[in-house]
Amino acid sequence: MSTAELAILGGEPEFAEPLHVGRPNLGDTGKFLERVRGILDAAWLTNDGRCVREFEERIADLAHVEHCIAMSSGTAALEIASRALGFSEEVIIPAFTFVATAHALMWQGVRPVFCDITPDIHHIDPAAIEPLITHRTTGIIGVHLWGQPCDAAALTQVAKRHGLKLMFDAAHALGVERDGRHVGALGDCEVFSFHATKFLNTLEGGAVVTNDDQLAEKLRFMRNFGFSGEDCVAHLGTNGKMNEISAAMGLTLLDQYDDLISANKTTYQAFADELPSVPGLHVIQYPDDGRYNYQHVVAMVDEAESGLSRDRIVAVLRAENVLARRYFYPGCHRMKPYAAMHEYAGLHLPVTDDVAGRVIVFPAGPQLAPADVGRIGAILRKASDSARRITDA
Ligand code: T4K
């Protein structure tokens, strides 16, 4: 930390224990351990076990979709879904996303073509897609970033017009619905992540959901080495299966689903009430209509109003044990494997670059009481005041 940051607050950290973005929810550990005991007693640990099947049914119900195919991670699910959809050559994705969205394509030799995003909610900009479409384009991936749904109607129109497959990375958007449309049933298929840091976790895990029967069958084969029967390999495949202990964790948290959402909403609302009194911090609101999981508390920093850059705010908070993050910095197009490709060398995506430089994600969820959010607000106000005094002096 620089002397400037130290000068702003100083002293002992405000919070004795670190507050993390993505602190895992553990749920009722007694119930989880009971399930684990059952799995061990049955000596059935993976390969289409009972817990995985129950988990798949319950996620399909939650997402209002016919099929859920559980996988070992969200990234494995993205990779397998990309293959099952027949993505090849080029697929258009937003540059502002977790790098797994891009890697899942590049890992199998499909080039992600990076598109700019909308300034309000940081989703792929449907109007910016068409100029990127070439004879090599085979698909589009929209990312429901921050747990709010992309403009699926506009993306579907573009995909239909050009005969492209449309997939959604719904890693942040389990349980989300707007205008009567549930995340899960959009596009050709959607992908959830149940990583430890997601509000509903399976330690590691993910799933593909779809209403397409044939695609679902193919996905089931592909996650299990392509086996369609004991001795019959119908497709190229890999090992993308979820194990029983992971599914047991997912089921335990599904039992507490409403409580998890309500705790997320309480924390989000506390930030939405607190941050307007902090100069230069503008929280990204969840709309009043629809259903959300409220996991992500995200704000944009206006340095001119705050007196502090986003990176200085992150440093100030970290010194107080509030481990806020600057997700998804610096944009996939600027990360080494992609920036080294000549198509992306020096590529300027103005909205992505601006957002990546100003966005801040706060620790949230049940680990924080509303009073803690008040203390975070006080740190931020004090830091902003001190920064202005230093600048004015
Ligand atoms: N698409 C999108 C849009 C995604 O956001 C993600 C994942 C994916 C696809 C891929 O899904 P998966 O293959 O992961 O299922 C984390 C997560 O690892 C990643 O799952 C997540 N997105 C991404 C947004 O965040 P990192 O590199 O930030 O993880 P890390 O280790 O820094 O942990 C984040 C915070 O959580 C830290 O403050 C520590 C805390 N933490 C973490 C773990 C694992 C804990 O307190 N306990 C834990 O067990 O990527």
CSV table of C-alpha atoms and ligand atoms in Angstrom, one decimal:
chain,number,residue,atom,x,y,z
A,1,MET,CA,0.0,0.0,0.0
A,2,SER,CA,1.3,3.5,-0.8
A,3,THR,CA,1.9,6.2,1.8
A,4,ALA,CA,-1.1,8.0,0.3
A,5,GLU,CA,-3.4,5.2,1.3
A,6,LEU,CA,-1.8,4.8,4.7
A,7,ALA,CA,-2.3,8.5,5.3
A,8,ILE,CA,-6.0,8.3,4.5
A,9,LEU,CA,-7.1,6.0,7.4
A,10,GLY,CA,-4.4,4.2,9.3
A,11,GLY,CA,-4.7,2.3,12.6
A,12,GLU,CA,-6.1,-1.2,13.1
A,13,PRO,CA,-8.3,-2.7,10.4
A,14,GLU,CA,-12.0,-1.8,11.0
A,15,PHE,CA,-12.9,-5.6,10.7
A,16,ALA,CA,-11.0,-8.1,12.7
A,17,GLU,CA,-11.6,-10.9,10.1
A,18,PRO,CA,-11.4,-10.5,6.4
A,19,LEU,CA,-14.7,-10.1,4.5
A,20,HIS,CA,-14.5,-11.9,1.1
A,21,VAL,CA,-16.3,-11.5,-2.1
A,22,GLY,CA,-17.8,-15.0,-2.7
A,23,ARG,CA,-17.5,-16.3,0.8
A,24,PRO,CA,-19.0,-19.8,0.5
A,25,ASN,CA,-22.4,-20.6,2.0
A,26,LEU,CA,-22.1,-23.9,3.9
A,27,GLY,CA,-25.7,-24.3,4.8
A,28,ASP,CA,-26.8,-26.9,7.4
A,29,THR,CA,-23.5,-28.8,7.8
A,30,GLY,CA,-25.3,-31.5,9.9
A,31,LYS,CA,-27.7,-32.2,7.0
A,32,PHE,CA,-24.8,-32.2,4.5
A,33,LEU,CA,-22.8,-34.7,6.6
A,34,GLU,CA,-25.8,-36.9,6.9
A,35,ARG,CA,-26.0,-37.0,3.1
A,36,VAL,CA,-22.3,-37.7,2.9
A,37,ARG,CA,-22.7,-40.6,5.3
A,38,GLY,CA,-25.5,-42.0,3.0
A,39,ILE,CA,-23.2,-41.7,0.0
A,40,LEU,CA,-20.4,-43.6,1.8
A,41,ASP,CA,-22.8,-46.2,3.1
A,42,ALA,CA,-24.1,-46.8,-0.4
A,43,ALA,CA,-20.5,-46.8,-1.8
A,44,TRP,CA,-21.8,-44.9,-4.9
A,45,LEU,CA,-19.6,-41.9,-5.4
A,46,THR,CA,-20.1,-40.7,-8.9
A,47,ASN,CA,-21.4,-41.7,-12.4
A,48,ASP,CA,-25.0,-40.7,-12.4
A,49,GLY,CA,-25.6,-41.3,-8.7
A,50,ARG,CA,-28.8,-40.6,-6.7
A,51,CYS,CA,-27.8,-37.2,-5.4
A,52,VAL,CA,-26.7,-36.0,-8.8
A,53,ARG,CA,-30.0,-37.1,-10.3
A,54,GLU,CA,-32.0,-35.4,-7.6
A,55,PHE,CA,-29.9,-32.2,-7.9
A,56,GLU,CA,-30.5,-32.2,-11.7
A,57,GLU,CA,-34.2,-32.5,-11.2
A,58,ARG,CA,-34.4,-29.7,-8.7
A,59,ILE,CA,-32.2,-27.3,-10.7
A,60,ALA,CA,-34.4,-28.0,-13.8
A,61,ASP,CA,-37.5,-27.2,-11.8
A,62,LEU,CA,-35.9,-24.0,-10.4
A,63,ALA,CA,-34.9,-22.8,-13.9
A,64,HIS,CA,-38.3,-23.9,-15.5
A,65,VAL,CA,-36.5,-26.0,-18.0
A,66,GLU,CA,-36.8,-29.6,-19.2
A,67,HIS,CA,-33.2,-30.8,-18.8
A,68,CYS,CA,-30.3,-30.2,-16.4
A,69,ILE,CA,-27.0,-32.0,-17.0
A,70,ALA,CA,-24.8,-31.5,-14.0
A,71,MET,CA,-21.0,-31.1,-14.6
A,72,SER,CA,-17.8,-30.9,-12.7
A,73,SER,CA,-17.5,-27.2,-13.1
A,74,GLY,CA,-19.1,-24.2,-14.9
A,75,THR,CA,-16.0,-24.2,-17.2
A,76,ALA,CA,-16.4,-27.9,-18.1
A,77,ALA,CA,-20.1,-27.2,-18.8
A,78,LEU,CA,-19.2,-24.3,-21.1
A,79,GLU,CA,-16.6,-26.4,-22.9
A,80,ILE,CA,-18.9,-29.4,-23.4
A,81,ALA,CA,-21.9,-27.2,-24.4
A,82,SER,CA,-19.8,-25.4,-26.9
A,83,ARG,CA,-18.8,-28.7,-28.5
A,84,ALA,CA,-22.3,-30.1,-28.4
A,85,LEU,CA,-23.6,-27.0,-30.2
A,86,GLY,CA,-21.0,-27.4,-32.9
A,87,PHE,CA,-19.2,-24.1,-32.2
A,88,SER,CA,-16.2,-23.8,-34.5
A,89,GLU,CA,-13.9,-21.1,-36.0
A,90,GLU,CA,-15.3,-18.0,-34.3
A,91,VAL,CA,-17.8,-17.3,-31.6
A,92,ILE,CA,-18.8,-13.7,-30.5
A,93,ILE,CA,-18.6,-13.1,-26.7
A,94,PRO,CA,-18.4,-10.0,-24.5
A,95,ALA,CA,-14.9,-9.0,-23.6
A,96,PHE,CA,-16.1,-8.1,-20.1
A,97,THR,CA,-16.7,-11.5,-18.4
A,98,PHE,CA,-14.8,-14.0,-16.3
A,99,VAL,CA,-12.0,-15.3,-18.5
A,100,ALA,CA,-13.5,-18.9,-18.4
A,101,THR,CA,-16.1,-17.8,-21.0
A,102,ALA,CA,-13.3,-17.1,-23.5
A,103,HIS,CA,-11.0,-20.0,-22.4
A,104,ALA,CA,-13.8,-22.5,-22.8
A,105,LEU,CA,-13.8,-21.7,-26.5
A,106,MET,CA,-10.1,-21.1,-27.1
A,107,TRP,CA,-9.2,-24.3,-25.2
A,108,GLN,CA,-10.8,-26.3,-28.0
A,109,GLY,CA,-9.5,-24.2,-30.9
A,110,VAL,CA,-12.5,-21.9,-31.3
A,111,ARG,CA,-11.6,-18.2,-31.4
A,112,PRO,CA,-13.6,-15.9,-29.2
A,113,VAL,CA,-14.3,-12.6,-31.0
A,114,PHE,CA,-14.6,-9.9,-28.3
A,115,CYS,CA,-17.6,-7.6,-28.5
A,116,ASP,CA,-18.2,-4.4,-26.5
A,117,ILE,CA,-20.8,-4.1,-23.7
A,118,THR,CA,-23.6,-1.8,-22.7
A,119,PRO,CA,-22.6,0.9,-20.2
A,120,ASP,CA,-25.5,0.4,-17.8
A,121,ILE,CA,-25.5,-3.3,-17.0
A,122,HIS,CA,-22.3,-4.5,-18.7
A,123,HIS,CA,-23.8,-7.1,-21.0
A,124,ILE,CA,-22.9,-7.8,-24.6
A,125,ASP,CA,-24.2,-5.0,-26.7
A,126,PRO,CA,-26.6,-6.6,-29.3
A,127,ALA,CA,-26.0,-3.6,-31.6
A,128,ALA,CA,-22.3,-4.2,-31.7
A,129,ILE,CA,-22.5,-7.8,-32.7
A,130,GLU,CA,-23.5,-7.6,-36.4
A,131,PRO,CA,-20.4,-5.8,-37.6
A,132,LEU,CA,-18.3,-8.7,-36.0
A,133,ILE,CA,-20.2,-11.4,-37.9
A,134,THR,CA,-18.2,-13.1,-40.7
A,135,HIS,CA,-18.5,-16.3,-42.7
A,136,ARG,CA,-16.4,-17.9,-39.9
A,137,THR,CA,-18.9,-17.0,-37.1
A,138,THR,CA,-20.8,-20.0,-35.7
A,139,GLY,CA,-22.3,-18.7,-32.5
A,140,ILE,CA,-22.9,-16.0,-29.9
A,141,ILE,CA,-22.5,-16.3,-26.1
A,142,GLY,CA,-24.3,-13.8,-23.9
A,143,VAL,CA,-23.3,-13.6,-20.3
A,144,HIS,CA,-26.0,-12.7,-17.7
A,145,LEU,CA,-23.4,-10.7,-15.8
A,146,TRP,CA,-24.1,-9.7,-12.2
A,147,GLY,CA,-27.1,-11.9,-12.1
A,148,GLN,CA,-29.3,-9.8,-14.5
A,149,PRO,CA,-30.5,-11.3,-17.7
A,150,CYS,CA,-29.1,-10.2,-21.1
A,151,ASP,CA,-31.4,-8.8,-23.7
A,152,ALA,CA,-32.2,-12.3,-24.9
A,153,ALA,CA,-34.9,-11.1,-27.4
A,154,ALA,CA,-32.4,-8.9,-29.2
A,155,LEU,CA,-29.7,-11.6,-29.2
A,156,THR,CA,-32.1,-14.2,-30.4
A,157,GLN,CA,-33.1,-12.0,-33.4
A,158,VAL,CA,-29.4,-11.5,-34.4
A,159,ALA,CA,-28.7,-15.2,-34.0
A,160,LYS,CA,-31.7,-16.2,-36.1
A,161,ARG,CA,-31.0,-13.6,-38.8
A,162,HIS,CA,-27.5,-15.1,-39.3
A,163,GLY,CA,-28.2,-18.8,-38.6
A,164,LEU,CA,-26.1,-18.8,-35.4
A,165,LYS,CA,-26.3,-20.9,-32.3
A,166,LEU,CA,-27.0,-18.9,-29.1
A,167,MET,CA,-25.7,-19.9,-25.7
A,168,PHE,CA,-25.9,-18.1,-22.4
A,169,ASP,CA,-23.2,-18.1,-19.7
A,170,ALA,CA,-25.6,-18.0,-16.7
A,171,ALA,CA,-22.9,-18.5,-14.1
A,172,HIS,CA,-24.2,-15.6,-12.0
A,173,ALA,CA,-27.9,-16.0,-12.7
A,174,LEU,CA,-29.4,-19.0,-11.0
A,175,GLY,CA,-33.0,-18.4,-10.1
A,176,VAL,CA,-33.3,-15.3,-12.1
A,177,GLU,CA,-36.5,-14.3,-14.1
A,178,ARG,CA,-37.6,-11.2,-15.9
A,179,ASP,CA,-40.7,-10.5,-17.9
A,180,GLY,CA,-41.9,-14.0,-17.3
A,181,ARG,CA,-38.8,-15.5,-18.9
A,182,HIS,CA,-36.7,-17.7,-16.7
A,183,VAL,CA,-32.9,-17.8,-17.1
A,184,GLY,CA,-32.3,-21.4,-18.0
A,185,ALA,CA,-34.7,-21.6,-20.9
A,186,LEU,CA,-33.1,-18.9,-23.1
A,187,GLY,CA,-31.2,-19.6,-26.3
A,188,ASP,CA,-30.1,-23.1,-27.3
A,189,CYS,CA,-28.8,-23.8,-23.8
A,190,GLU,CA,-27.5,-22.0,-20.7
A,191,VAL,CA,-24.7,-22.8,-18.3
A,192,PHE,CA,-24.7,-22.4,-14.5
A,193,SER,CA,-21.7,-22.4,-12.2
A,194,PHE,CA,-21.9,-23.9,-8.7
A,195,HIS,CA,-18.4,-23.0,-7.7
A,196,ALA,CA,-17.7,-22.5,-4.0
A,197,THR,CA,-18.0,-18.7,-4.5
A,198,LYS,CA,-21.5,-18.9,-5.9
A,199,PHE,CA,-24.4,-18.4,-3.5
A,200,LEU,CA,-25.5,-22.0,-4.3
A,201,ASN,CA,-22.4,-24.1,-4.5
A,202,THR,CA,-21.5,-27.7,-5.0
A,203,LEU,CA,-17.8,-27.1,-3.9
A,204,GLU,CA,-16.9,-27.2,-7.6
A,205,GLY,CA,-19.6,-27.7,-10.2
A,206,GLY,CA,-21.7,-26.5,-13.0
A,207,ALA,CA,-24.6,-27.5,-15.3
A,208,VAL,CA,-26.0,-27.1,-18.8
A,209,VAL,CA,-29.7,-26.6,-19.0
A,210,THR,CA,-31.8,-26.8,-22.1
A,211,ASN,CA,-35.3,-27.6,-23.5
A,212,ASP,CA,-33.8,-29.4,-26.5
A,213,ASP,CA,-34.1,-33.2,-26.0
A,214,GLN,CA,-31.5,-34.1,-28.5
A,215,LEU,CA,-29.0,-31.6,-27.3
A,216,ALA,CA,-29.6,-32.9,-23.7
A,217,GLU,CA,-28.9,-36.5,-24.7
A,218,LYS,CA,-25.7,-35.5,-26.5
A,219,LEU,CA,-24.5,-33.5,-23.5
A,220,ARG,CA,-25.1,-36.4,-21.2
A,221,PHE,CA,-23.0,-38.7,-23.5
A,222,MET,CA,-20.3,-36.1,-23.9
A,223,ARG,CA,-19.8,-35.5,-20.2
A,224,ASN,CA,-19.3,-39.3,-19.8
A,225,PHE,CA,-16.6,-40.0,-22.4
A,226,GLY,CA,-19.3,-40.2,-25.1
A,227,PHE,CA,-20.7,-43.5,-23.8
A,228,SER,CA,-24.3,-44.1,-24.9
A,229,GLY,CA,-24.3,-47.6,-23.4
A,230,GLU,CA,-21.9,-49.9,-21.6
A,231,ASP,CA,-19.8,-50.7,-24.7
A,232,CYS,CA,-21.0,-48.1,-27.0
A,233,VAL,CA,-19.3,-44.7,-27.6
A,234,ALA,CA,-21.6,-42.5,-29.6
A,235,HIS,CA,-19.6,-39.2,-29.4
A,236,LEU,CA,-16.3,-37.8,-28.7
A,237,GLY,CA,-16.4,-37.1,-24.9
A,238,THR,CA,-14.6,-36.2,-21.8
A,239,ASN,CA,-15.0,-36.6,-18.1
A,240,GLY,CA,-17.2,-33.7,-17.0
A,241,LYS,CA,-19.3,-35.5,-14.4
A,242,MET,CA,-20.4,-34.1,-11.1
A,243,ASN,CA,-19.7,-36.3,-8.1
A,244,GLU,CA,-22.1,-37.3,-5.3
A,245,ILE,CA,-20.5,-35.2,-2.5
A,246,SER,CA,-20.8,-32.1,-4.7
A,247,ALA,CA,-24.4,-32.8,-5.4
A,248,ALA,CA,-25.0,-33.4,-1.7
A,249,MET,CA,-23.8,-29.9,-0.9
A,250,GLY,CA,-26.0,-28.5,-3.7
A,251,LEU,CA,-29.1,-30.3,-2.3
A,252,THR,CA,-28.4,-29.1,1.2
A,253,LEU,CA,-28.2,-25.5,0.0
A,254,LEU,CA,-31.3,-26.0,-2.2
A,255,ASP,CA,-33.2,-26.9,1.0
A,256,GLN,CA,-32.3,-23.4,2.3
A,257,TYR,CA,-32.7,-21.6,-1.1
A,258,ASP,CA,-35.3,-19.0,0.0
A,259,ASP,CA,-33.2,-18.1,3.1
A,260,LEU,CA,-30.1,-17.6,1.0
A,261,ILE,CA,-31.8,-15.3,-1.4
A,262,SER,CA,-33.4,-13.3,1.4
A,263,ALA,CA,-30.0,-12.9,3.1
A,264,ASN,CA,-28.5,-11.8,-0.2
A,265,LYS,CA,-31.3,-9.3,-0.7
A,266,THR,CA,-31.0,-7.8,2.8
A,267,THR,CA,-27.3,-7.2,2.3
A,268,TYR,CA,-27.8,-5.8,-1.2
A,269,GLN,CA,-30.6,-3.4,0.1
A,270,ALA,CA,-28.3,-2.2,2.9
A,271,PHE,CA,-25.6,-1.3,0.3
A,272,ALA,CA,-28.3,0.3,-2.0
A,273,ASP,CA,-29.4,2.4,1.0
A,274,GLU,CA,-25.8,3.2,2.2
A,275,LEU,CA,-23.8,4.0,-1.0
A,276,PRO,CA,-25.8,7.0,-2.2
A,277,SER,CA,-24.3,8.9,0.8
A,278,VAL,CA,-20.7,8.0,-0.4
A,279,PRO,CA,-19.4,10.5,-3.0
A,280,GLY,CA,-18.7,8.9,-6.4
A,281,LEU,CA,-20.0,5.4,-5.7
A,282,HIS,CA,-23.0,4.4,-7.8
A,283,VAL,CA,-24.5,1.0,-7.0
A,284,ILE,CA,-25.9,-1.1,-9.9
A,285,GLN,CA,-29.5,-1.6,-8.9
A,286,TYR,CA,-31.6,-4.7,-9.4
A,287,PRO,CA,-34.8,-3.6,-11.1
A,288,ASP,CA,-38.0,-3.7,-9.1
A,289,ASP,CA,-39.7,-6.2,-11.4
A,290,GLY,CA,-38.5,-9.8,-11.9
A,291,ARG,CA,-36.7,-12.2,-9.5
A,292,TYR,CA,-33.0,-12.0,-8.7
A,293,ASN,CA,-30.6,-13.9,-6.5
A,294,TYR,CA,-29.0,-10.6,-5.2
A,295,GLN,CA,-25.6,-12.3,-4.9
A,296,HIS,CA,-23.6,-9.5,-6.5
A,297,VAL,CA,-23.2,-6.1,-5.0
A,298,VAL,CA,-21.5,-4.0,-7.7
A,299,ALA,CA,-20.8,-0.3,-8.0
A,300,MET,CA,-19.2,2.1,-10.4
A,301,VAL,CA,-16.7,4.6,-9.2
A,302,ASP,CA,-16.7,8.2,-10.4
A,303,GLU,CA,-13.2,9.4,-9.5
A,304,ALA,CA,-14.0,13.1,-10.0
A,305,GLU,CA,-16.8,12.9,-7.4
A,306,SER,CA,-15.0,10.5,-5.1
A,307,GLY,CA,-11.6,12.0,-5.1
A,308,LEU,CA,-10.3,8.4,-5.2
A,309,SER,CA,-9.8,6.1,-8.1
A,310,ARG,CA,-11.4,2.6,-8.1
A,311,ASP,CA,-8.0,1.0,-7.4
A,312,ARG,CA,-7.3,3.3,-4.4
A,313,ILE,CA,-10.8,2.6,-3.0
A,314,VAL,CA,-10.0,-1.2,-3.3
A,315,ALA,CA,-6.7,-0.6,-1.5
A,316,VAL,CA,-8.3,1.5,1.3
A,317,LEU,CA,-11.0,-1.2,1.9
A,318,ARG,CA,-8.4,-4.0,1.9
A,319,ALA,CA,-6.5,-2.2,4.6
A,320,GLU,CA,-9.7,-2.4,6.7
A,321,ASN,CA,-10.1,-6.2,5.9
A,322,VAL,CA,-12.9,-5.5,3.4
A,323,LEU,CA,-11.6,-7.5,0.4
A,324,ALA,CA,-13.5,-5.8,-2.4
A,325,ARG,CA,-12.5,-6.9,-5.9
A,326,ARG,CA,-12.1,-5.2,-9.3
A,327,TYR,CA,-13.8,-8.0,-11.3
A,328,PHE,CA,-13.3,-8.5,-14.4
A,329,TYR,CA,-10.2,-6.5,-14.8
A,330,PRO,CA,-8.7,-5.8,-17.4
A,331,GLY,CA,-11.2,-7.3,-19.9
A,332,CYS,CA,-10.4,-10.6,-21.6
A,333,HIS,CA,-9.1,-8.9,-24.8
A,334,ARG,CA,-6.2,-7.4,-22.7
A,335,MET,CA,-5.3,-10.7,-21.0
A,336,LYS,CA,-2.0,-12.2,-22.2
A,337,PRO,CA,-3.3,-15.2,-24.2
A,338,TYR,CA,-5.7,-12.9,-26.2
A,339,ALA,CA,-3.7,-9.7,-26.2
A,340,ALA,CA,-0.9,-11.7,-27.9
A,341,MET,CA,-3.2,-12.6,-30.8
A,342,HIS,CA,-2.7,-9.9,-33.4
A,343,GLU,CA,-6.5,-9.4,-33.8
A,344,TYR,CA,-6.6,-8.2,-30.2
A,345,ALA,CA,-3.3,-6.4,-29.9
A,346,GLY,CA,-4.2,-2.9,-28.8
A,347,LEU,CA,-7.9,-3.5,-29.4
A,348,HIS,CA,-9.9,-0.7,-27.8
A,349,LEU,CA,-13.4,-1.6,-26.7
A,350,PRO,CA,-14.3,1.8,-25.1
A,351,VAL,CA,-17.1,0.7,-22.8
A,352,THR,CA,-15.3,-2.5,-21.7
A,353,ASP,CA,-12.2,-0.5,-21.0
A,354,ASP,CA,-14.0,2.2,-19.1
A,355,VAL,CA,-16.1,-0.3,-17.0
A,356,ALA,CA,-13.1,-2.5,-16.2
A,357,GLY,CA,-11.4,0.5,-14.8
A,358,ARG,CA,-14.2,1.7,-12.6
A,359,VAL,CA,-16.2,-1.3,-11.4
A,360,ILE,CA,-15.9,-2.5,-7.8
A,361,VAL,CA,-17.5,-5.6,-6.3
A,362,PHE,CA,-18.2,-5.7,-2.6
A,363,PRO,CA,-18.2,-8.6,-0.2
A,364,ALA,CA,-21.9,-9.4,0.3
A,365,GLY,CA,-24.4,-12.1,1.3
A,366,PRO,CA,-25.1,-13.6,4.8
A,367,GLN,CA,-21.5,-12.9,6.1
A,368,LEU,CA,-22.5,-9.2,6.5
A,369,ALA,CA,-25.1,-7.7,8.8
A,370,PRO,CA,-26.7,-4.3,7.7
A,371,ALA,CA,-24.6,-2.6,10.5
A,372,ASP,CA,-21.4,-3.9,8.8
A,373,VAL,CA,-22.5,-2.2,5.6
A,374,GLY,CA,-22.9,1.0,7.6
A,375,ARG,CA,-19.3,0.6,8.8
A,376,ILE,CA,-18.1,0.1,5.2
A,377,GLY,CA,-20.0,3.2,4.1
A,378,ALA,CA,-18.3,5.1,7.0
A,379,ILE,CA,-14.8,4.0,5.8
A,380,LEU,CA,-15.6,5.1,2.3
A,381,ARG,CA,-16.9,8.5,3.3
A,382,LYS,CA,-13.9,9.1,5.5
A,383,ALA,CA,-11.5,8.0,2.7
A,384,SER,CA,-13.2,10.3,0.2
A,385,ASP,CA,-13.1,13.3,2.7
A,386,SER,CA,-9.4,12.7,3.5
A,387,ALA,CA,-8.6,12.4,-0.2
A,388,ARG,CA,-10.2,15.7,-1.0
A,389,ARG,CA,-8.5,17.4,2.0
A,390,ILE,CA,-5.1,16.1,0.7
A,391,THR,CA,-6.0,17.3,-2.8
A,392,ASP,CA,-7.2,20.7,-1.6
A,393,ALA,CA,-4.1,21.2,0.7
B,1,T4K,N1,-18.5,-17.7,-16.3
B,1,T4K,C1,-18.6,-16.7,-15.4
B,1,T4K,C2,-19.3,-15.4,-15.8
B,1,T4K,C3,-18.0,-16.8,-14.1
B,1,T4K,O1,-18.1,-15.8,-13.2
B,1,T4K,C4,-17.4,-18.1,-13.8
B,1,T4K,C5,-16.8,-18.2,-12.5
B,1,T4K,C6,-17.4,-19.1,-14.8
B,1,T4K,C7,-17.9,-18.8,-16.0
B,1,T4K,C8,-16.7,-20.4,-14.6
B,1,T4K,O2,-17.4,-21.2,-13.6
B,1,T4K,P1,-16.5,-22.3,-12.7
B,1,T4K,O3,-15.7,-23.1,-13.7
B,1,T4K,O4,-15.6,-21.5,-11.8
B,1,T4K,O5,-17.6,-23.1,-12.0
B,1,T4K,C9,-13.7,-16.9,-8.7
B,1,T4K,C10,-14.3,-18.2,-8.9
B,1,T4K,O6,-13.2,-19.2,-8.9
B,1,T4K,C11,-15.0,-18.4,-10.2
B,1,T4K,O7,-15.8,-19.5,-10.1
B,1,T4K,C12,-15.9,-17.2,-10.5
B,1,T4K,N2,-16.6,-17.2,-11.8
B,1,T4K,C13,-15.1,-15.9,-10.4
B,1,T4K,C14,-16.0,-14.7,-10.6
B,1,T4K,O8,-14.6,-15.8,-9.1
B,1,T4K,P2,-11.3,-16.0,-8.4
B,1,T4K,O9,-10.1,-16.1,-9.2
B,1,T4K,O10,-11.8,-14.6,-8.1
B,1,T4K,O11,-11.3,-16.9,-7.1
B,1,T4K,P3,-10.6,-16.6,-5.7
B,1,T4K,O12,-9.8,-17.8,-5.3
B,1,T4K,O13,-9.8,-15.3,-5.7
B,1,T4K,O14,-11.8,-16.5,-4.6
B,1,T4K,C15,-12.6,-15.4,-4.6
B,1,T4K,C16,-12.9,-14.9,-3.2
B,1,T4K,O15,-13.6,-16.0,-2.5
B,1,T4K,C17,-11.6,-14.7,-2.4
B,1,T4K,O16,-11.8,-13.5,-1.6
B,1,T4K,C18,-11.5,-15.9,-1.4
B,1,T4K,C19,-13.0,-16.3,-1.3
B,1,T4K,N3,-13.0,-17.8,-1.1
B,1,T4K,C20,-12.8,-18.6,-2.2
B,1,T4K,C21,-12.9,-19.9,-2.1
B,1,T4K,C22,-12.6,-20.8,-3.3
B,1,T4K,C23,-13.4,-18.3,0.1
B,1,T4K,O17,-13.6,-17.6,1.1
B,1,T4K,N4,-13.5,-19.7,0.2
B,1,T4K,C24,-13.3,-20.5,-0.8
B,1,T4K,O18,-13.4,-21.8,-0.7
B,1,T4K,O19,-12.5,-16.7,-9.2
